[in-house]
XYZ file of C-alpha atoms in Angstrom:
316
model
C -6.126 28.738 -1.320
C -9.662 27.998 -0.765
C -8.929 26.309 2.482
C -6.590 29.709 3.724
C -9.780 32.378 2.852
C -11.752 30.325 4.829
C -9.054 30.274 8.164
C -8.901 33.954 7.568
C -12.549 34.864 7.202
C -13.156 32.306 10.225
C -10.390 34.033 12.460
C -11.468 37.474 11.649
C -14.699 36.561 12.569
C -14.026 35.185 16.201
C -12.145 38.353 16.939
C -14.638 40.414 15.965
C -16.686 37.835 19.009
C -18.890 35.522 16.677
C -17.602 32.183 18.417
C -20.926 31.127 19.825
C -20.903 27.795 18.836
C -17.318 27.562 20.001
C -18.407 28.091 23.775
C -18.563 25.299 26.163
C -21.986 25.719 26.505
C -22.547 24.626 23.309
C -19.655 22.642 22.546
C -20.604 19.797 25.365
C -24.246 20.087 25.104
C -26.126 17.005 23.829
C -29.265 15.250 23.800
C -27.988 12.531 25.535
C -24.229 11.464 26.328
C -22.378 9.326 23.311
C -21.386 5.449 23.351
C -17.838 4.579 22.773
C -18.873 2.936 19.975
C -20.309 6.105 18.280
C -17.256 8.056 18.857
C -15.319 4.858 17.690
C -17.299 5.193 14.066
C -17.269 8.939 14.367
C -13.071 8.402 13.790
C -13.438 5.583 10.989
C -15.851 8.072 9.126
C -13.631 11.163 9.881
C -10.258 9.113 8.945
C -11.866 9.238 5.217
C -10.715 13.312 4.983
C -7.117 12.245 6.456
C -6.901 9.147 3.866
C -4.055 10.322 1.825
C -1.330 10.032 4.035
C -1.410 6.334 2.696
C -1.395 7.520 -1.525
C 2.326 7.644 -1.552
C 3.059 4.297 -0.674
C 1.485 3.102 -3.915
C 3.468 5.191 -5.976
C 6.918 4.700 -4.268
C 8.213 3.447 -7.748
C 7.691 6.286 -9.705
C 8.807 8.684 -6.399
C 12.413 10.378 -7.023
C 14.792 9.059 -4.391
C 11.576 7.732 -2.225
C 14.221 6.942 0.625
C 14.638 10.181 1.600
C 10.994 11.438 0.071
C 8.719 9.368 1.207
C 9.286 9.295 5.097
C 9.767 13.019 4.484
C 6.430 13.616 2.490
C 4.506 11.922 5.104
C 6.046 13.470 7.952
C 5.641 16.891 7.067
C 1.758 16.442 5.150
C 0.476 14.894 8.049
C 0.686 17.455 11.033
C 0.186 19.873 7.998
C -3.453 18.590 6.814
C -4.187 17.545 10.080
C -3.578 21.759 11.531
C -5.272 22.865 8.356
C -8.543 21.187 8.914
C -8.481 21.645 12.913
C -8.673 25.372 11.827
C -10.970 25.191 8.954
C -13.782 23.453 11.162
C -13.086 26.294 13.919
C -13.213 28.965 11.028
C -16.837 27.138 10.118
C -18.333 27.541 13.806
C -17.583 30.900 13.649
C -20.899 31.303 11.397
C -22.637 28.064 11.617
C -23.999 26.206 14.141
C -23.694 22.720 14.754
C -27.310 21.811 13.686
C -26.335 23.856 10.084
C -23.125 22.236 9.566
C -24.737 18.924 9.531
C -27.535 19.785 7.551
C -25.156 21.388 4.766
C -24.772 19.303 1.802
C -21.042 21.494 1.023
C -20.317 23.146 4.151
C -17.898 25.321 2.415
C -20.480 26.541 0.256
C -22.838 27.938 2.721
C -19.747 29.161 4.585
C -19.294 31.277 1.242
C -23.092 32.155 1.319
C -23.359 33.324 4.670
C -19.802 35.490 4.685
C -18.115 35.866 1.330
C -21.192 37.938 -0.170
C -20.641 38.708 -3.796
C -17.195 36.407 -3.936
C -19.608 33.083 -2.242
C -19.129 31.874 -6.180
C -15.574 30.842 -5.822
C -16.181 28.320 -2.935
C -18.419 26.123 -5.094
C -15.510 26.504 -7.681
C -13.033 25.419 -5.547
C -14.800 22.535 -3.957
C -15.295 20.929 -7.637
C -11.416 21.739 -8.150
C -10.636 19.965 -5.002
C -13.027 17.451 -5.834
C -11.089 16.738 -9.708
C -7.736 16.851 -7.291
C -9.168 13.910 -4.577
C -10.005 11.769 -7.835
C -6.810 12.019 -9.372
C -5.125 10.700 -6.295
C -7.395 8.092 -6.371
C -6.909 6.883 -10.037
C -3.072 7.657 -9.601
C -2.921 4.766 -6.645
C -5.666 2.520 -6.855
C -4.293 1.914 -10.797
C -1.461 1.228 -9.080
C -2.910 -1.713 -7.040
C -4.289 -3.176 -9.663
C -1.347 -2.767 -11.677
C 1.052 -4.474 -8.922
C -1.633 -7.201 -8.335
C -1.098 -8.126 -11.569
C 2.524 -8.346 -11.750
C 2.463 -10.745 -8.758
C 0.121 -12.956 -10.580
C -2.850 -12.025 -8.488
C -4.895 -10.335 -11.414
C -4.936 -10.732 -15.238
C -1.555 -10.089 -16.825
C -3.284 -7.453 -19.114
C -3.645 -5.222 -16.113
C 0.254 -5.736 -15.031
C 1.020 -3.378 -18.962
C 1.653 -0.137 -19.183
C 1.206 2.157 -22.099
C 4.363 1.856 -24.420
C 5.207 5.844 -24.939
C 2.844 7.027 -21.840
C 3.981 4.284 -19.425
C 0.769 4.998 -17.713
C -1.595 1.225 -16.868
C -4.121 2.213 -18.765
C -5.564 -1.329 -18.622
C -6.165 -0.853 -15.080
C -7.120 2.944 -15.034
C -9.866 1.549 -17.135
C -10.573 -1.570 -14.761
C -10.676 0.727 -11.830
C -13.054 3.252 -13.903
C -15.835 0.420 -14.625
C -15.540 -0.826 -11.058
C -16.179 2.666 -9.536
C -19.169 3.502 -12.162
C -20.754 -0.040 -10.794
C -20.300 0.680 -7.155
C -22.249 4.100 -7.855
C -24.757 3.107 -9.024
C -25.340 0.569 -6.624
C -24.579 2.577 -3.240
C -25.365 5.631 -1.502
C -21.908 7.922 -0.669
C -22.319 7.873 2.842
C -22.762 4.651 3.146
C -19.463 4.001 0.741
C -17.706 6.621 2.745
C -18.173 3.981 5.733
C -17.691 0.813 3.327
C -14.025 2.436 2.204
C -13.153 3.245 5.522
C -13.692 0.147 7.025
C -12.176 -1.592 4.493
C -8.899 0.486 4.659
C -8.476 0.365 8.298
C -8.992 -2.981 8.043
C -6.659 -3.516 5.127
C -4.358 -0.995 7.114
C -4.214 -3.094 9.906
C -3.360 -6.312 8.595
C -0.539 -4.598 6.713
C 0.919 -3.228 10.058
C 0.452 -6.935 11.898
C 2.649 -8.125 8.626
C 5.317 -6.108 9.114
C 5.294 -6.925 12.551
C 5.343 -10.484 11.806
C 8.458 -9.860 9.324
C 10.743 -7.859 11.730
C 9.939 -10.483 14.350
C 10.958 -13.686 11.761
C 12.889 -12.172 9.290
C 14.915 -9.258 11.356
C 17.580 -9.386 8.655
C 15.573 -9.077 5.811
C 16.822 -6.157 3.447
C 14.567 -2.656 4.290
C 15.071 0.097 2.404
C 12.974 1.924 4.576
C 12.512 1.453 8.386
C 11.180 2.855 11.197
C 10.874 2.377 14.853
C 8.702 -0.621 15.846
C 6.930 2.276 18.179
C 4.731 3.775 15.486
C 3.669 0.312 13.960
C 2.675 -1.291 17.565
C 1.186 1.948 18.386
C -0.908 2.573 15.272
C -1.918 -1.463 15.588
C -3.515 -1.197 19.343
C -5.616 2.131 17.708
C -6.723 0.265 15.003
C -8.022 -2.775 17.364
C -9.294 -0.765 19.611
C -11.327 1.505 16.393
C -12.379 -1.014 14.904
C -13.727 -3.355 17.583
C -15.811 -0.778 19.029
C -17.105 0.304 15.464
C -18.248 -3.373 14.589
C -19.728 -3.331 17.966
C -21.993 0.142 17.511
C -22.106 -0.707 13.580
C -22.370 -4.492 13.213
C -24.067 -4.354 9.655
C -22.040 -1.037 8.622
C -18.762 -3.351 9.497
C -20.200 -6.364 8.004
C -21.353 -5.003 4.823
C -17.772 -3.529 4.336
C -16.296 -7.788 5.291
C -18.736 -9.189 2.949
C -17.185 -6.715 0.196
C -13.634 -7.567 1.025
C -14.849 -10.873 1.308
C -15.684 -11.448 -2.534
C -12.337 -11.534 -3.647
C -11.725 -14.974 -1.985
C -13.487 -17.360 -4.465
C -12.074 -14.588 -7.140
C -8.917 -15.956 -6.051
C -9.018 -19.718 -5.574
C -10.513 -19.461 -9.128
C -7.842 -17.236 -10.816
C -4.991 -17.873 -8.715
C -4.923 -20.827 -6.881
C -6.454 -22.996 -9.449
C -3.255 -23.633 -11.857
C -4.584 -26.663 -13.855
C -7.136 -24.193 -15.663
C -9.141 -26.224 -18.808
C -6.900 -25.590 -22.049
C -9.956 -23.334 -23.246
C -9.919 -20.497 -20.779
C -6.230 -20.186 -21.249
C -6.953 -19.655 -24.846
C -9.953 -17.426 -23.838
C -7.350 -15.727 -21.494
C -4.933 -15.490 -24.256
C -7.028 -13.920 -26.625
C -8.478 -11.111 -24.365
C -4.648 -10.050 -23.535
C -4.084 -9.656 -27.022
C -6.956 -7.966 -27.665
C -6.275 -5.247 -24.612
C -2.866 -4.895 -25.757
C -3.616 -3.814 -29.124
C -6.425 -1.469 -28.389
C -4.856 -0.300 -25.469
C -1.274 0.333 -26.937
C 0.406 -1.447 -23.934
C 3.276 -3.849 -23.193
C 5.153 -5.230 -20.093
C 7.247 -3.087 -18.202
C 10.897 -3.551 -18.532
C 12.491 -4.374 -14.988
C 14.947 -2.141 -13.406
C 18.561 -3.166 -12.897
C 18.361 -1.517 -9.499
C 15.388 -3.395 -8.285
C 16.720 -6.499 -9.951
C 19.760 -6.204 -7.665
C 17.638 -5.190 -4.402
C 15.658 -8.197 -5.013
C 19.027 -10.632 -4.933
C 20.378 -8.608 -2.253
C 16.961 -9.385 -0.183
C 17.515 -13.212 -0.748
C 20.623 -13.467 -0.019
């Protein structure tokens, strides 16, 4: 709602001719002409906004009829966020120039200041709304890859239980919760805005060359869900192209976000790959499950007979 009153009060305002900063003139001018790499990082740090097109794919368990759903959700959000914001920047130039749009801290809010008079108190409102919606998609998924993680044996078993009335992970809402406070305190936003990024496009892209790699060796193999190889080799030459131009204008940006992605190797040759583990941190291991379960009311999931039978049907 917050978004439309700012289209309208935008569009009204270029008819009425405030669309200055929308002129050539000052659309192309610039101190001096941009690298590729620039406008490389400019789309990693933009592709943070556009990030949720990727939340549903977490969730596709707990997604009625995901089949059908999920291609559909994406389909139709995408071109949908993606006109929505292409308007909402053009309904910002109508009253700030480029120089103030940068220097705002919450753009929408000095939109509000400058045109909404007495009403400028509901676009503060609405950004902190928007703001408690972004972080429940966040804790809604990333619980989720914990969660999963952990019921492939990748992270504690604790964190693979879910609440036994709730059937929420509350283990790993809470391991997600401790990890965020930590980064926070530790980090600057715009630099974690670039850290995230990079590490999604990254994490993106390797996910796309797997999938590649399984239609080309296992064509057979069962897919609930498929789509034209097209899109994946298409999306995988942007993302080379993105990000090898943004390590080249970014190197420590980039490397800074490796290094992070980085420190979950000896995590895992410790907790994973290491299966002859001294008898003491089992025990150790043992005890802290047992201690999580009981404060945090939670047991193992019990398996669907539907994914039981996808599973077999994929082996065979």
């Amino acid at each position: 709602m917050a978004l439309c009153l700012i289209i309208v009060v935008g569009l009204v305002q270029i008819f009425d001719g405030n669309y200055e900063a929308l002129t050539t003139k000052v659309v192309f001018s610039m101190d001096k002409p941009p690298s590729i790499g620039q406008v490389a990082l400019a789309f990693l740090q933009a592709s943070f906004a556009f990030s949720g097109w990727n939340f549903l794919n977490y969730v596709t368990e707990e997604v009625v009829d995901p089949r059908r759903n999920l291609p559909r959700a994406i389909y139709i959000s995408i071109p949908l966020v993606t006109f929505v914001y292409t308007l909402t920047n053009i309904a910002y130039f109508s009253s700030m120039s480029p120089e103030e749009l940068l220097s705002s801290n919450a753009v929408a809010v000095t939109f509000g200041e400058k045109l909404l008079g007495a009403f400028a108190i509901i676009m503060p409102i609405s950004v902190a709304l928007s703001t408690f919606g972004g972080i429940n998609g966040y804790l809604f998924t990333s619980s989720r890859l914990c969660f999963s993680g952990a019921r492939e044996g990748h992270l504690p078993s604790l964190l693979a239980m879910i609440h036994y009335k709730k059937c929420t992970p509350i283990p790993a809402l809470l391991v997600c919760c401790a990890a965020t406070i930590v980064i926070l305190c530790i980090g600057e936003t715009h630099n974690l805005i670039n850290y995230v990024s990079f590490i999604n496009y990254l994490s993106y892209g390797v996910t796309i060359a797997g999938l590649l790699w399984y239609r080309w060796k296992r064509p057979n193999l069962y897919r609930p869900i498929k789509v034209n190889l097209l899109v994946p080799v298409s999306y995988l030459m942007f993302w080379a192209l993105l990000l090898g131009f943004s390590l080249y204008s970014e190197p420590v940006v980039c490397g800074v976000g490796l290094i992070i992605m980085l420190t979950g190797v000896p995590v895992y040759f410790l907790g994973v790959h290491w299966k002859e583990k001294p008898k003491c941190i089992d025990n150790f291991i043992a005890w802290a499950t047992s201690v999580g379960q009981r404060l945090c009311f939670v047991v193992f999931p019990q398996i669907d007979p539907i994914e039981i039978a996808s599973l077999r049907k994929s082996k065979t």
